[in-house]
């Protein structure tokens, strides 16, 4: 599975839009890009998944360029409760192996 | 409500005393897995199961056993726990599918081995 690289930490303020970029240069044709959120001492929670172009749900948007070697998770108008670790993963649809990287620790300030 | 349930949530035990952490899911998922999370090391997969009676090692299987006799349950067994197995453990389940690989995680089990 492709390795992912994302910033170790980011800071922002309430009400701002936050974009977290992830690189996955070795992504394969049948891989999907998936993002999870984790609060301290809780299990990771699925946020969004995409294959190409743009995907939007009630929580976030995911932008994937044509070459799929990177992706950007966009969180609109963040609040203090969005302070968490965000993981970018490349997942093969037919596999049960999900490999977590170090994630991005996002801190939101008032 | 779709959920993955782990028990116990907290456990303190002594070295060498066998223990089992249970995991149950109500979504009829084929895939189940166990992870441990340690500061600075992130989430690492211990074992996974692709269906009943089918299990395989993850990245850090040493010192652990699993079984999958029923689809909904996937217990994690520590035959002889040691202090280096002190960690936060998560069970997860998912269903195979190219378009939706969402995994559901349990609330976690914080294990301390003294």
Coordinates of N, CA and C in Angstrom, one line a residue:
Chain A
X1 N 0.8 -1.2 0.0 CA 0.0 0.0 0.0 C 0.9 1.2 0.0
X2 N 0.4 2.3 -0.7 CA 1.2 3.5 -0.8 C 1.4 4.2 0.6
X3 N 2.6 4.7 0.8 CA 2.9 5.4 2.0 C 2.3 6.8 1.8
X4 N 1.8 7.4 2.9 CA 1.3 8.8 2.9 C 2.2 9.7 3.7
X5 N 2.3 11.0 3.3 CA 3.0 12.0 4.0 C 2.1 13.2 4.2
X6 N 2.0 13.6 5.5 CA 1.2 14.8 5.8 C 1.9 15.6 6.9
X7 N 1.5 16.9 7.0 CA 2.2 17.7 8.1 C 2.0 17.1 9.5
X8 N 3.0 17.2 10.3 CA 2.8 16.7 11.7 C 1.8 17.5 12.5
X9 N 1.8 18.8 12.3 CA 0.8 19.6 13.1 C 0.4 20.8 12.3
X10 N -0.8 21.4 12.7 CA -1.3 22.6 12.1 C -2.0 23.3 13.2
X11 N -2.0 24.6 13.1 CA -2.8 25.5 14.0 C -3.8 26.4 13.1
X12 N -4.9 26.6 13.7 CA -5.8 27.5 13.0 C -6.7 28.2 14.1
X13 N -7.7 29.0 13.6 CA -8.6 29.7 14.5 C -10.0 29.3 14.2
X14 N -10.9 29.5 15.2 CA -12.3 29.2 14.9 C -12.8 30.0 13.8
X15 N -13.7 29.4 13.0 CA -14.3 30.1 11.9 C -13.5 30.0 10.6
X16 N -12.2 29.6 10.7 CA -11.4 29.6 9.5 C -11.6 28.3 8.7
X17 N -11.2 28.3 7.4 CA -11.2 27.0 6.6 C -9.8 26.4 6.8
X18 N -9.8 25.1 7.0 CA -8.5 24.5 7.2 C -8.3 23.4 6.1
X19 N -7.1 23.5 5.5 CA -6.8 22.5 4.4 C -5.6 21.7 4.8
X20 N -5.7 20.4 4.8 CA -4.6 19.5 5.2 C -4.3 18.7 3.9
X21 N -3.0 18.8 3.5 CA -2.6 18.2 2.3 C -1.9 16.9 2.6
X22 N -2.1 15.9 1.8 CA -1.4 14.6 2.0 C -0.8 14.2 0.7
X23 N 0.4 13.7 0.7 CA 1.0 13.1 -0.6 C 1.0 11.6 -0.5
X24 N 0.7 11.0 -1.6 CA 0.8 9.5 -1.8 C 1.2 9.2 -3.2
X25 N 2.5 9.4 -3.4 CA 3.1 9.3 -4.7 C 2.9 7.9 -5.4
X26 N 2.9 6.9 -4.6 CA 2.9 5.5 -5.1 C 1.5 4.9 -5.1
X27 N 0.4 5.7 -5.2 CA -0.9 5.2 -5.1 C -1.2 4.4 -6.3
X28 N -1.9 3.3 -6.1 CA -2.2 2.3 -7.2 C -3.6 2.6 -7.8
X29 N -3.9 2.0 -8.9 CA -5.1 2.3 -9.6 C -6.3 2.0 -8.8
X30 N -6.3 0.9 -8.0 CA -7.5 0.5 -7.3 C -7.4 0.9 -5.8
X31 N -6.6 1.9 -5.5 CA -6.6 2.5 -4.2 C -7.5 3.7 -4.0
X32 N -8.1 3.8 -2.8 CA -8.9 4.9 -2.5 C -8.2 5.8 -1.4
X33 N -8.5 7.0 -1.4 CA -8.0 7.9 -0.4 C -9.0 8.2 0.7
X34 N -8.6 7.9 1.9 CA -9.6 8.0 3.0 C -9.0 8.8 4.1
X35 N -9.9 9.6 4.8 CA -9.4 10.4 5.9 C -10.2 10.0 7.2
X36 N -9.5 9.9 8.3 CA -10.1 9.6 9.6 C -9.7 10.7 10.6
X37 N -10.6 10.9 11.6 CA -10.4 11.8 12.6 C -10.3 11.1 14.0
X38 N -9.4 11.5 14.8 CA -9.3 10.8 16.1 C -9.1 11.8 17.2
X39 N -10.0 11.7 18.2 CA -9.9 12.5 19.4 C -9.1 11.7 20.5
X40 N -8.5 12.3 21.4 CA -7.7 11.6 22.5 C -8.5 10.5 23.1
X41 N -7.9 9.3 23.2 CA -8.4 8.1 23.8 C -9.7 7.6 23.2
X42 N -10.0 8.0 22.0 CA -11.1 7.5 21.2 C -10.6 6.8 20.0
X43 N -11.5 5.9 19.4 CA -11.1 5.3 18.2 C -11.2 6.2 17.0
X44 N -10.5 6.0 16.0 CA -10.6 6.8 14.8 C -12.0 6.8 14.2
X45 N -12.4 7.9 13.6 CA -13.7 8.0 13.0 C -13.6 8.4 11.5
X46 N -14.2 7.7 10.7 CA -14.2 7.9 9.2 C -14.8 9.3 9.0
X47 N -14.0 10.1 8.1 CA -14.6 11.4 7.7 C -15.0 11.3 6.3
X48 N -14.2 10.9 5.4 CA -14.5 11.0 3.9 C -13.6 10.1 3.1
X49 N -14.1 9.8 2.0 CA -13.3 8.9 1.1 C -13.5 9.4 -0.3
X50 N -12.4 9.3 -1.2 CA -12.6 9.6 -2.6 C -11.6 8.9 -3.5
X51 N -11.9 8.9 -4.7 CA -11.1 8.3 -5.7 C -10.4 9.3 -6.6
X52 N -11.2 10.3 -7.1 CA -10.6 11.3 -7.9 C -11.6 12.5 -7.9
X53 N -11.1 13.6 -8.3 CA -11.8 15.0 -8.3 C -12.2 15.4 -6.9
X54 N -13.5 15.7 -6.8 CA -13.9 16.3 -5.5 C -15.0 15.5 -4.9
X55 N -15.0 15.3 -3.6 CA -16.0 14.7 -2.8 C -16.4 15.6 -1.7
X56 N -17.7 15.7 -1.4 CA -18.1 16.6 -0.3 C -19.2 15.9 0.5
X57 N -19.1 16.0 1.8 CA -20.2 15.5 2.6 C -20.5 16.6 3.7
X58 N -21.2 16.3 4.7 CA -21.7 17.3 5.6 C -20.5 17.7 6.5
X59 N -19.4 17.0 6.5 CA -18.3 17.4 7.4 C -17.2 18.0 6.7
X60 N -16.8 17.6 5.5 CA -15.6 18.0 4.9 C -15.7 17.8 3.4
X61 N -14.7 18.4 2.7 CA -14.5 18.2 1.3 C -13.1 17.5 1.0
X62 N -13.1 16.7 0.0 CA -11.8 16.1 -0.3 C -11.5 16.4 -1.8
X63 N -10.3 17.0 -2.0 CA -9.9 17.4 -3.4 C -8.8 16.5 -3.8
X64 N -9.0 15.9 -5.0 CA -7.9 14.9 -5.5 C -7.6 15.3 -6.9
X65 N -6.4 15.7 -7.2 CA -6.0 16.1 -8.6 C -6.0 14.9 -9.5
X66 N -5.9 15.2 -10.8 CA -6.0 14.1 -11.8 C -4.9 13.0 -11.6
X67 N -3.7 13.4 -11.2 CA -2.7 12.4 -11.0 C -2.8 11.6 -9.8
X68 N -3.7 12.0 -8.9 CA -4.0 11.3 -7.6 C -2.8 11.1 -6.7
X69 N -1.7 11.8 -6.9 CA -0.5 11.7 -6.1 C -0.6 12.5 -4.8
X70 N -1.6 13.3 -4.7 CA -1.9 14.0 -3.4 C -3.4 14.2 -3.2
X71 N -3.7 14.7 -2.0 CA -5.1 15.0 -1.8 C -5.2 16.0 -0.7
X72 N -6.3 16.8 -0.7 CA -6.4 17.8 0.3 C -7.8 17.7 1.0
X73 N -7.7 17.6 2.3 CA -8.9 17.6 3.2 C -9.2 19.0 3.5
X74 N -10.4 19.4 3.3 CA -10.8 20.8 3.6 C -11.9 20.8 4.6
X75 N -11.7 21.5 5.7 CA -12.7 21.6 6.8 C -13.2 23.0 6.8
X76 N -14.4 23.2 6.5 CA -14.9 24.6 6.5 C -15.3 25.1 7.8
X77 N -14.9 26.4 8.1 CA -15.4 27.0 9.4 C -15.2 26.1 10.6
X78 N -13.9 25.9 10.9 CA -13.6 25.0 12.0 C -14.0 25.6 13.3
X79 N -14.3 24.7 14.3 CA -14.6 25.1 15.7 C -13.6 24.4 16.6
X80 N -13.6 24.8 17.9 CA -12.7 24.2 18.9 C -12.8 22.7 18.9
X81 N -14.0 22.2 18.6 CA -14.3 20.7 18.6 C -13.6 20.0 17.5
X82 N -13.1 20.7 16.5 CA -12.3 20.0 15.4 C -10.9 19.8 15.8
X83 N -10.5 20.2 17.0 CA -9.1 19.9 17.4 C -9.0 18.4 17.6
X84 N -8.1 17.7 16.8 CA -8.0 16.3 16.8 C -6.8 15.9 15.9
X85 N -6.5 14.7 15.8 CA -5.5 14.2 14.8 C -6.2 13.7 13.6
X86 N -5.8 14.0 12.4 CA -6.4 13.7 11.2 C -5.4 12.8 10.4
X87 N -5.9 11.6 10.0 CA -5.1 10.6 9.3 C -5.5 10.5 7.8
X88 N -4.5 10.6 7.0 CA -4.8 10.3 5.5 C -4.3 8.9 5.3
X89 N -5.1 8.1 4.7 CA -4.8 6.7 4.4 C -5.1 6.4 2.9
X90 N -4.3 5.5 2.4 CA -4.6 4.9 1.1 C -5.1 3.5 1.3
X91 N -6.3 3.2 0.9 CA -6.9 1.9 1.2 C -7.3 1.2 -0.1
X92 N -6.9 -0.1 -0.1 CA -7.3 -0.9 -1.3 C -8.7 -1.5 -1.0
X93 N -9.6 -1.3 -1.9 CA -11.0 -1.7 -1.6 C -11.2 -3.1 -1.2
X94 N -10.4 -4.0 -1.7 CA -10.6 -5.4 -1.5 C -9.7 -5.9 -0.3
X95 N -9.0 -5.0 0.4 CA -8.1 -5.5 1.5 C -8.6 -5.0 2.8
X96 N -8.3 -5.8 3.8 CA -8.6 -5.4 5.2 C -7.5 -4.7 5.9
X97 N -6.4 -4.5 5.2 CA -5.3 -3.9 5.9 C -5.3 -2.4 5.8
X98 N -5.5 -1.7 6.9 CA -5.5 -0.3 6.9 C -4.3 0.2 7.7
X99 N -3.4 0.9 7.0 CA -2.2 1.3 7.7 C -2.2 2.8 8.0
X100 N -2.1 3.1 9.3 CA -2.1 4.5 9.7 C -0.7 5.1 9.8
X101 N -0.6 6.3 9.3 CA 0.7 7.0 9.5 C 0.6 7.8 10.8
X102 N 1.4 8.8 10.8 CA 1.5 9.6 12.0 C 0.4 10.6 12.2
X103 N -0.3 11.0 11.1 CA -1.4 11.9 11.2 C -1.0 13.3 11.3
X104 N -1.9 14.2 11.2 CA -1.7 15.7 11.5 C -2.5 16.1 12.7
X105 N -1.7 16.6 13.6 CA -2.4 17.1 14.9 C -2.9 18.5 14.6
X106 N -4.2 18.7 14.5 CA -4.8 20.0 14.3 C -5.2 20.6 15.6
X107 N -4.8 21.8 15.8 CA -5.2 22.6 17.0 C -6.0 23.8 16.6
X108 N -7.2 24.0 17.1 CA -8.0 25.1 16.8 C -8.0 26.0 18.0
X109 N -7.8 27.3 17.8 CA -7.8 28.3 18.9 C -9.0 29.2 18.8
X110 N -9.4 29.8 20.0 CA -10.5 30.7 19.9 C -10.2 31.9 19.1
Chain B
X1 N -28.3 0.9 16.3 CA -27.1 1.7 16.0 C -25.9 0.9 15.6
X2 N -25.3 1.2 14.5 CA -24.1 0.5 14.1 C -23.0 0.8 15.1
X3 N -22.4 -0.3 15.6 CA -21.3 -0.1 16.6 C -20.4 -1.3 16.7
X4 N -19.2 -0.9 17.2 CA -18.2 -1.9 17.6 C -18.0 -1.8 19.1
X5 N -18.2 -2.9 19.8 CA -18.2 -2.8 21.3 C -17.0 -3.6 21.8
X6 N -16.2 -2.9 22.6 CA -15.0 -3.6 23.2 C -15.3 -3.7 24.7
X7 N -14.8 -4.7 25.3 CA -14.8 -4.9 26.8 C -13.6 -5.6 27.3
X8 N -13.0 -5.2 28.4 CA -13.4 -4.0 29.2 C -12.8 -2.7 28.6
X9 N -13.2 -1.6 29.1 CA -12.7 -0.3 28.6 C -11.3 -0.1 29.3
X10 N -11.2 -0.5 30.5 CA -10.0 -0.3 31.3 C -9.6 -1.6 32.0
X11 N -8.3 -1.9 32.0 CA -7.9 -3.2 32.6 C -6.5 -3.0 33.1
X12 N -6.3 -3.3 34.4 CA -5.0 -3.4 35.0 C -4.8 -4.8 35.4
X13 N -3.7 -5.4 35.0 CA -3.4 -6.8 35.3 C -1.9 -7.0 35.6
X14 N -1.6 -8.2 36.0 CA -0.2 -8.5 36.4 C 0.5 -9.3 35.3
X15 N 1.8 -9.2 35.2 CA 2.5 -10.0 34.2 C 2.2 -11.5 34.3
X16 N 1.9 -12.0 33.1 CA 1.7 -13.5 33.1 C 0.3 -14.0 33.3
X17 N -0.6 -13.1 33.7 CA -2.0 -13.5 33.9 C -2.8 -13.4 32.6
X18 N -3.2 -14.5 32.1 CA -3.9 -14.5 30.8 C -5.1 -13.6 30.8
X19 N -5.4 -12.9 29.7 CA -6.6 -12.1 29.7 C -7.1 -12.1 28.2
X20 N -8.4 -11.7 28.2 CA -9.1 -11.6 26.9 C -9.8 -10.3 26.8
X21 N -9.6 -9.6 25.7 CA -10.4 -8.4 25.4 C -11.4 -8.8 24.3
X22 N -12.6 -8.5 24.6 CA -13.7 -8.9 23.6 C -14.0 -7.8 22.7
X23 N -14.4 -8.2 21.5 CA -14.8 -7.2 20.5 C -16.0 -7.8 19.8
X24 N -17.1 -7.0 19.6 CA -18.3 -7.4 18.9 C -18.8 -6.3 18.0
X25 N -19.2 -6.7 16.8 CA -19.8 -5.7 15.9 C -21.2 -6.2 15.5
X26 N -22.1 -5.2 15.2 CA -23.5 -5.6 14.8 C -23.8 -5.2 13.4
X27 N -22.8 -5.1 12.6 CA -23.0 -4.6 11.2 C -22.8 -5.7 10.2
X28 N -22.6 -7.0 10.6 CA -22.4 -8.1 9.7 C -21.2 -7.9 8.8
X29 N -20.2 -7.3 9.4 CA -19.0 -7.0 8.6 C -18.1 -8.3 8.5
X30 N -17.5 -8.5 7.3 CA -16.6 -9.6 7.1 C -15.2 -9.3 7.8
X31 N -14.7 -8.1 7.7 CA -13.4 -7.8 8.2 C -13.4 -7.3 9.6
X32 N -12.5 -7.8 10.4 CA -12.3 -7.3 11.7 C -10.8 -7.3 12.0
X33 N -10.4 -6.3 12.8 CA -8.9 -6.2 13.1 C -8.7 -5.6 14.5
X34 N -7.5 -5.8 15.0 CA -7.1 -5.2 16.2 C -5.9 -4.3 16.0
X35 N -5.9 -3.2 16.7 CA -4.8 -2.3 16.7 C -4.3 -1.9 18.1
X36 N -3.1 -1.6 18.2 CA -2.6 -1.0 19.4 C -2.1 0.4 19.1
X37 N -2.2 1.3 20.1 CA -1.8 2.7 19.9 C -0.9 3.1 21.0
X38 N 0.3 3.5 20.7 CA 1.3 3.9 21.6 C 1.8 5.3 21.3
X39 N 2.1 6.1 22.3 CA 2.7 7.5 22.0 C 3.9 7.4 21.1
X40 N 3.9 8.2 20.1 CA 5.0 8.2 19.2 C 5.1 7.1 18.1
X41 N 4.2 6.1 18.3 CA 4.3 5.0 17.3 C 3.0 4.9 16.5
X42 N 2.0 5.7 16.9 CA 0.7 5.6 16.2 C -0.1 4.4 16.3
X43 N -0.9 4.1 15.4 CA -1.8 2.9 15.4 C -1.1 1.8 14.6
X44 N -0.9 0.7 15.2 CA -0.3 -0.5 14.5 C -1.2 -1.7 14.6
X45 N -1.3 -2.3 13.4 CA -2.2 -3.5 13.4 C -1.6 -4.7 14.0
X46 N -2.4 -5.4 14.8 CA -1.9 -6.6 15.5 C -2.3 -7.9 14.7
X47 N -3.6 -8.0 14.5 CA -4.1 -9.2 13.7 C -5.3 -8.7 13.0
X48 N -5.7 -9.4 11.9 CA -6.9 -9.1 11.2 C -7.6 -10.4 10.8
X49 N -8.8 -10.3 10.5 CA -9.6 -11.4 10.0 C -10.5 -11.0 8.9
X50 N -10.4 -11.8 7.8 CA -11.2 -11.5 6.6 C -12.5 -12.2 6.6
X51 N -12.7 -13.2 7.5 CA -14.0 -13.8 7.7 C -13.9 -14.9 8.8
X52 N -15.0 -15.6 9.0 CA -15.0 -16.6 10.1 C -13.9 -17.6 9.8
X53 N -13.1 -17.9 10.8 CA -12.0 -18.9 10.8 C -10.9 -18.5 9.9
X54 N -10.8 -17.2 9.5 CA -9.7 -16.7 8.6 C -9.1 -15.6 9.3
X55 N -7.9 -15.8 9.9 CA -7.1 -14.7 10.5 C -5.7 -14.6 10.0
X56 N -5.1 -13.5 10.2 CA -3.7 -13.3 9.7 C -3.0 -12.3 10.5
X57 N -1.7 -12.4 10.6 CA -0.9 -11.4 11.4 C -0.9 -10.1 10.7
X58 N -0.9 -9.1 11.6 CA -0.6 -7.7 11.2 C 0.8 -7.4 11.3
X59 N 1.1 -6.1 11.8 CA 2.5 -5.7 11.9 C 3.1 -6.0 13.2
X60 N 2.4 -6.2 14.3 CA 2.9 -6.5 15.6 C 2.2 -7.6 16.3
X61 N 2.2 -8.8 15.8 CA 1.4 -9.9 16.3 C 2.0 -10.6 17.5
X62 N 3.3 -10.4 17.8 CA 4.0 -11.2 18.8 C 3.3 -10.9 20.2
X63 N 3.0 -12.0 20.9 CA 2.4 -12.0 22.2 C 0.9 -11.9 22.2
X64 N 0.3 -12.0 21.1 CA -1.1 -11.9 20.9 C -1.7 -13.2 20.2
X65 N -2.9 -13.5 20.5 CA -3.7 -14.5 19.7 C -5.0 -13.9 19.5
X66 N -5.7 -14.4 18.4 CA -7.0 -14.0 18.1 C -7.8 -15.3 17.7
X67 N -9.1 -15.2 17.6 CA -9.9 -16.2 17.1 C -11.2 -15.6 16.4
X68 N -11.7 -16.3 15.4 CA -12.9 -15.7 14.8 C -13.9 -16.9 14.5
X69 N -14.5 -17.3 15.6 CA -15.5 -18.4 15.5 C -16.8 -18.0 15.0
X70 N -17.2 -16.7 15.2 CA -18.4 -16.2 14.8 C -18.1 -14.9 14.0
X71 N -19.0 -14.5 13.1 CA -18.7 -13.3 12.3 C -18.7 -12.1 13.2
X72 N -19.5 -12.0 14.2 CA -19.6 -10.7 15.0 C -18.6 -10.6 16.0
X73 N -17.9 -11.6 16.4 CA -16.9 -11.5 17.5 C -15.5 -11.8 17.1
X74 N -14.6 -11.0 17.7 CA -13.2 -11.1 17.4 C -12.3 -10.8 18.6
X75 N -12.2 -11.8 19.5 CA -11.5 -11.5 20.8 C -10.0 -11.5 20.6
X76 N -9.4 -10.7 21.4 CA -7.9 -10.6 21.5 C -7.4 -11.2 22.7
X77 N -6.5 -12.2 22.6 CA -6.1 -12.9 23.8 C -4.6 -12.7 24.0
X78 N -4.3 -12.3 25.3 CA -2.9 -12.2 25.7 C -2.6 -13.4 26.7
X79 N -1.9 -14.4 26.2 CA -1.7 -15.6 27.0 C -0.8 -15.3 28.2
X80 N 0.2 -14.5 28.0 CA 1.1 -14.2 29.1 C 1.5 -12.7 29.0
X81 N 0.6 -11.8 29.4 CA 0.9 -10.4 29.2 C 2.2 -9.9 29.9
X82 N 2.8 -9.0 29.2 CA 4.1 -8.4 29.7 C 3.9 -6.9 29.7
X83 N 4.7 -6.2 30.5 CA 4.6 -4.7 30.6 C 4.7 -4.0 29.3
X84 N 5.4 -4.6 28.3 CA 5.5 -3.9 27.0 C 4.2 -4.0 26.2
X85 N 3.2 -4.7 26.7 CA 1.9 -4.7 26.1 C 0.9 -3.7 26.7
X86 N 1.5 -2.9 27.6 CA 0.7 -1.8 28.1 C 0.4 -0.9 27.0
X87 N -0.8 -0.6 26.7 CA -1.2 0.2 25.5 C -2.7 0.5 25.4
X88 N -3.1 1.2 24.4 CA -4.5 1.5 24.1 C -4.8 0.6 22.9
X89 N -5.8 -0.2 23.1 CA -6.2 -1.2 22.0 C -7.5 -0.8 21.4
X90 N -7.6 -0.9 20.1 CA -8.8 -0.7 19.3 C -9.1 -1.9 18.4
X91 N -10.4 -2.2 18.4 CA -10.9 -3.2 17.5 C -11.7 -2.4 16.4
X92 N -11.6 -2.9 15.2 CA -12.3 -2.3 14.1 C -13.0 -3.3 13.2
X93 N -14.0 -2.9 12.5 CA -14.7 -3.8 11.5 C -15.0 -3.0 10.3
X94 N -15.0 -3.7 9.2 CA -15.4 -3.1 7.9 C -15.9 -4.2 6.9
X95 N -16.4 -3.7 5.8 CA -16.9 -4.7 4.8 C -16.2 -4.5 3.5
X96 N -15.8 -5.5 2.9 CA -15.0 -5.3 1.6 C -15.9 -4.7 0.5
X97 N -15.3 -3.7 -0.1 CA -16.0 -3.0 -1.2 C -15.2 -2.0 -1.8
X98 N -15.1 -1.9 -3.1 CA -14.1 -0.9 -3.7 C -14.5 0.5 -3.4
X99 N -15.8 0.7 -3.2 CA -16.3 2.1 -3.2 C -16.5 2.6 -1.7
X100 N -16.4 1.7 -0.8 CA -16.6 2.2 0.6 C -15.8 1.3 1.5
X101 N -14.7 1.8 1.9 CA -13.8 1.0 2.8 C -13.9 1.5 4.2
X102 N -15.0 2.2 4.6 CA -15.1 2.8 5.9 C -14.9 1.7 7.0
X103 N -14.0 2.0 7.9 CA -13.9 1.1 9.1 C -14.5 1.7 10.3
X104 N -15.1 0.9 11.1 CA -15.7 1.4 12.4 C -14.9 0.9 13.5
X105 N -14.5 1.8 14.4 CA -13.7 1.5 15.5 C -14.4 1.4 16.8
X106 N -14.0 0.6 17.7 CA -14.5 0.5 19.1 C -14.0 1.7 19.9
X107 N -14.5 1.7 21.2 CA -14.2 2.9 22.0 C -12.8 2.7 22.6
X108 N -12.2 1.6 22.5 CA -10.8 1.4 23.0 C -10.8 0.7 24.3
X109 N -9.7 0.0 24.6 CA -9.4 -0.7 25.8 C -8.0 -0.2 26.3
X110 N -8.0 0.4 27.4 CA -6.7 0.8 28.0 C -6.2 -0.2 28.9
X111 N -5.1 -0.9 28.5 CA -4.6 -2.0 29.3 C -3.2 -1.6 29.9
X112 N -3.1 -1.9 31.2 CA -1.9 -1.7 31.9 C -1.4 -3.0 32.5
X113 N -0.2 -3.4 32.2 CA 0.4 -4.6 32.7 C 1.5 -4.3 33.7
X114 N 1.4 -4.7 34.9 CA 2.4 -4.3 35.9 C 3.2 -5.6 36.4

